[in-house]
PDB file of C-alpha atoms in Angstrom:
ATOM      1  CA  UNK A   3      67.399  16.110  27.754  1.00  0.00           C
ATOM      2  CA  UNK A   4      65.992  16.627  24.277  1.00  0.00           C
ATOM      3  CA  UNK A   5      67.002  14.166  21.591  1.00  0.00           C
ATOM      4  CA  UNK A   6      68.346  16.913  19.333  1.00  0.00           C
ATOM      5  CA  UNK A   7      70.706  17.981  22.138  1.00  0.00           C
ATOM      6  CA  UNK A   8      71.780  14.438  22.902  1.00  0.00           C
ATOM      7  CA  UNK A   9      74.058  13.974  19.871  1.00  0.00           C
ATOM      8  CA  UNK A  10      76.002  17.126  20.774  1.00  0.00           C
ATOM      9  CA  UNK A  11      76.273  15.928  24.367  1.00  0.00           C
ATOM     10  CA  UNK A  12      77.373  12.455  23.317  1.00  0.00           C
ATOM     11  CA  UNK A  13      79.899  13.823  20.839  1.00  0.00           C
ATOM     12  CA  UNK A  14      81.621  15.720  23.643  1.00  0.00           C
ATOM     13  CA  UNK A  15      81.497  12.637  25.859  1.00  0.00           C
ATOM     14  CA  UNK A  16      82.998  10.538  23.060  1.00  0.00           C
ATOM     15  CA  UNK A  17      85.951  12.926  22.878  1.00  0.00           C
ATOM     16  CA  UNK A  18      86.307  12.948  26.657  1.00  0.00           C
ATOM     17  CA  UNK A  19      86.177   9.184  27.134  1.00  0.00           C
ATOM     18  CA  UNK A  20      88.412   8.611  24.123  1.00  0.00           C
ATOM     19  CA  UNK A  21      90.976  10.990  25.609  1.00  0.00           C
ATOM     20  CA  UNK A  22      90.733   9.238  28.978  1.00  0.00           C
ATOM     21  CA  UNK A  23      91.164   5.847  27.309  1.00  0.00           C
ATOM     22  CA  UNK A  24      94.923   6.229  26.911  1.00  0.00           C
ATOM     23  CA  UNK A  25      97.343   5.728  29.832  1.00  0.00           C
ATOM     24  CA  UNK A  26      99.720   8.451  28.607  1.00  0.00           C
ATOM     25  CA  UNK A  27      96.917  10.997  28.568  1.00  0.00           C
ATOM     26  CA  UNK A  28      95.722   9.905  32.012  1.00  0.00           C
ATOM     27  CA  UNK A  29      99.270  10.386  33.338  1.00  0.00           C
ATOM     28  CA  UNK A  30      99.336  13.877  31.842  1.00  0.00           C
ATOM     29  CA  UNK A  31      96.041  14.695  33.568  1.00  0.00           C
ATOM     30  CA  UNK A  32      97.334  13.309  36.867  1.00  0.00           C
ATOM     31  CA  UNK A  33     100.388  15.552  36.604  1.00  0.00           C
ATOM     32  CA  UNK A  34      98.300  18.599  35.713  1.00  0.00           C
ATOM     33  CA  UNK A  35      96.075  17.965  38.741  1.00  0.00           C
ATOM     34  CA  UNK A  36      99.066  19.200  40.788  1.00  0.00           C
ATOM     35  CA  UNK A  37      99.302  22.418  38.756  1.00  0.00           C
ATOM     36  CA  UNK A  38     100.253  23.818  35.381  1.00  0.00           C
ATOM     37  CA  UNK A  39     103.321  22.519  33.554  1.00  0.00           C
ATOM     38  CA  UNK A  40     105.275  23.166  30.391  1.00  0.00           C
ATOM     39  CA  UNK A  41     105.056  20.763  27.482  1.00  0.00           C
ATOM     40  CA  UNK A  42     108.685  19.741  27.996  1.00  0.00           C
ATOM     41  CA  UNK A  43     108.016  19.002  31.682  1.00  0.00           C
ATOM     42  CA  UNK A  44     104.964  16.925  30.768  1.00  0.00           C
ATOM     43  CA  UNK A  45     106.828  15.074  28.017  1.00  0.00           C
ATOM     44  CA  UNK A  46     109.907  14.237  30.112  1.00  0.00           C
ATOM     45  CA  UNK A  47     108.669  11.004  31.753  1.00  0.00           C
ATOM     46  CA  UNK A  48     107.356   9.611  28.457  1.00  0.00           C
ATOM     47  CA  UNK A  49     109.620   7.738  26.079  1.00  0.00           C
ATOM     48  CA  UNK A  50     108.326   9.152  22.804  1.00  0.00           C
ATOM     49  CA  UNK A  51     109.146  11.743  20.195  1.00  0.00           C
ATOM     50  CA  UNK A  52     107.809  15.231  20.869  1.00  0.00           C
ATOM     51  CA  UNK A  53     105.477  15.226  17.810  1.00  0.00           C
ATOM     52  CA  UNK A  54     103.848  12.035  19.112  1.00  0.00           C
ATOM     53  CA  UNK A  55     103.512  13.539  22.566  1.00  0.00           C
ATOM     54  CA  UNK A  56     101.947  16.683  21.109  1.00  0.00           C
ATOM     55  CA  UNK A  57      99.214  14.528  19.545  1.00  0.00           C
ATOM     56  CA  UNK A  58      98.253  13.429  23.059  1.00  0.00           C
ATOM     57  CA  UNK A  59      98.015  17.060  24.157  1.00  0.00           C
ATOM     58  CA  UNK A  60      95.914  17.920  21.095  1.00  0.00           C
ATOM     59  CA  UNK A  61      93.480  15.149  21.955  1.00  0.00           C
ATOM     60  CA  UNK A  62      93.205  16.366  25.546  1.00  0.00           C
ATOM     61  CA  UNK A  63      92.572  19.932  24.344  1.00  0.00           C
ATOM     62  CA  UNK A  64      89.978  18.768  21.802  1.00  0.00           C
ATOM     63  CA  UNK A  65      88.146  17.038  24.649  1.00  0.00           C
ATOM     64  CA  UNK A  66      88.280  20.284  26.684  1.00  0.00           C
ATOM     65  CA  UNK A  67      90.201  18.525  29.441  1.00  0.00           C
ATOM     66  CA  UNK A  68      93.206  20.858  29.259  1.00  0.00           C
ATOM     67  CA  UNK A  69      94.041  24.317  28.003  1.00  0.00           C
ATOM     68  CA  UNK A  70      97.387  25.642  26.879  1.00  0.00           C
ATOM     69  CA  UNK A  71      98.904  29.060  26.457  1.00  0.00           C
ATOM     70  CA  UNK A  72     102.115  30.370  25.027  1.00  0.00           C
ATOM     71  CA  UNK A  73     104.501  32.190  27.367  1.00  0.00           C
ATOM     72  CA  UNK A  74     107.409  33.342  25.261  1.00  0.00           C
ATOM     73  CA  UNK A  75     108.766  30.224  23.600  1.00  0.00           C
ATOM     74  CA  UNK A  76     107.213  27.913  26.170  1.00  0.00           C
ATOM     75  CA  UNK A  77     103.762  26.329  25.961  1.00  0.00           C
ATOM     76  CA  UNK A  78     102.129  25.926  29.370  1.00  0.00           C
ATOM     77  CA  UNK A  79      99.297  23.439  29.950  1.00  0.00           C
ATOM     78  CA  UNK A  80      96.749  23.249  32.740  1.00  0.00           C
ATOM     79  CA  UNK A  81      93.568  21.365  33.544  1.00  0.00           C
ATOM     80  CA  UNK A  82      90.439  23.035  32.254  1.00  0.00           C
ATOM     81  CA  UNK A  83      88.126  24.301  34.948  1.00  0.00           C
ATOM     82  CA  UNK A  84      85.497  21.626  35.574  1.00  0.00           C
ATOM     83  CA  UNK A  85      87.264  19.378  33.048  1.00  0.00           C
ATOM     84  CA  UNK A  86      85.598  16.217  34.273  1.00  0.00           C
ATOM     85  CA  UNK A  87      82.124  17.630  34.961  1.00  0.00           C
ATOM     86  CA  UNK A  88      80.463  16.330  31.754  1.00  0.00           C
ATOM     87  CA  UNK A  89      81.816  12.804  32.282  1.00  0.00           C
ATOM     88  CA  UNK A  90      81.003  12.912  35.994  1.00  0.00           C
ATOM     89  CA  UNK A  91      77.454  14.099  35.282  1.00  0.00           C
ATOM     90  CA  UNK A  92      76.917  11.377  32.675  1.00  0.00           C
ATOM     91  CA  UNK A  93      78.251   8.687  35.007  1.00  0.00           C
ATOM     92  CA  UNK A  94      76.034   9.998  37.800  1.00  0.00           C
ATOM     93  CA  UNK A  95      72.979   9.786  35.523  1.00  0.00           C
ATOM     94  CA  UNK A  96      73.901   6.219  34.581  1.00  0.00           C
ATOM     95  CA  UNK A  97      74.404   5.292  38.230  1.00  0.00           C
ATOM     96  CA  UNK A  98      71.003   6.704  39.165  1.00  0.00           C
ATOM     97  CA  UNK A  99      69.339   4.819  36.315  1.00  0.00           C
ATOM     98  CA  UNK A 100      70.946   1.496  37.239  1.00  0.00           C
ATOM     99  CA  UNK A 101      70.334   1.928  40.961  1.00  0.00           C
ATOM    100  CA  UNK A 102      66.651   2.458  40.190  1.00  0.00           C
ATOM    101  CA  UNK A 103      66.550  -0.624  37.978  1.00  0.00           C
ATOM    102  CA  UNK A 104      68.297  -2.745  40.584  1.00  0.00           C
ATOM    103  CA  UNK A 105      65.971  -1.487  43.323  1.00  0.00           C
ATOM    104  CA  UNK A 106      62.935  -2.429  41.207  1.00  0.00           C
ATOM    105  CA  UNK A 107      64.472  -5.829  40.454  1.00  0.00           C
ATOM    106  CA  UNK A 108      65.135  -6.370  44.156  1.00  0.00           C
ATOM    107  CA  UNK A 109      61.501  -5.484  44.949  1.00  0.00           C
ATOM    108  CA  UNK A 110      60.326  -7.891  42.251  1.00  0.00           C
ATOM    109  CA  UNK A 111      62.408 -10.750  43.695  1.00  0.00           C
ATOM    110  CA  UNK A 112      61.189 -10.019  47.222  1.00  0.00           C
ATOM    111  CA  UNK A 113      57.574 -10.093  46.012  1.00  0.00           C
ATOM    112  CA  UNK A 114      58.170 -13.387  44.206  1.00  0.00           C
ATOM    113  CA  UNK A 115      59.694 -14.902  47.324  1.00  0.00           C
ATOM    114  CA  UNK A 116      56.781 -13.690  49.488  1.00  0.00           C
ATOM    115  CA  UNK A 117      54.230 -15.137  47.047  1.00  0.00           C
ATOM    116  CA  UNK A 118      56.150 -18.399  46.884  1.00  0.00           C
ATOM    117  CA  UNK A 119      56.282 -18.703  50.671  1.00  0.00           C
ATOM    118  CA  UNK A 120      52.485 -18.205  51.048  1.00  0.00           C
TER     119      UNK A 120
END
């Protein structure tokens, strides 16, 4: 990835991980994994004022994790297609990097032990 593209990529990841950092927002995402829901249905299990709850939805939308649409007087929310792909891809890259580092470290230790035992 080019460095000039990295800041844009990281900015999106910052929004995503920030959105995922709150238990209320994670509960909303868990509910939406079962299918679309109205704002009132999503807000029901949470003990907070509707304006506060709407801020959670705004943060999820800003992170492109959910979308919403108006149907009459009702706002319906659903998970965005491939909502978690950027975070999953980033975590996969990190996993690959660290697995490689740990494999090289393991090889280094094995070589040290073989040299020591000679």
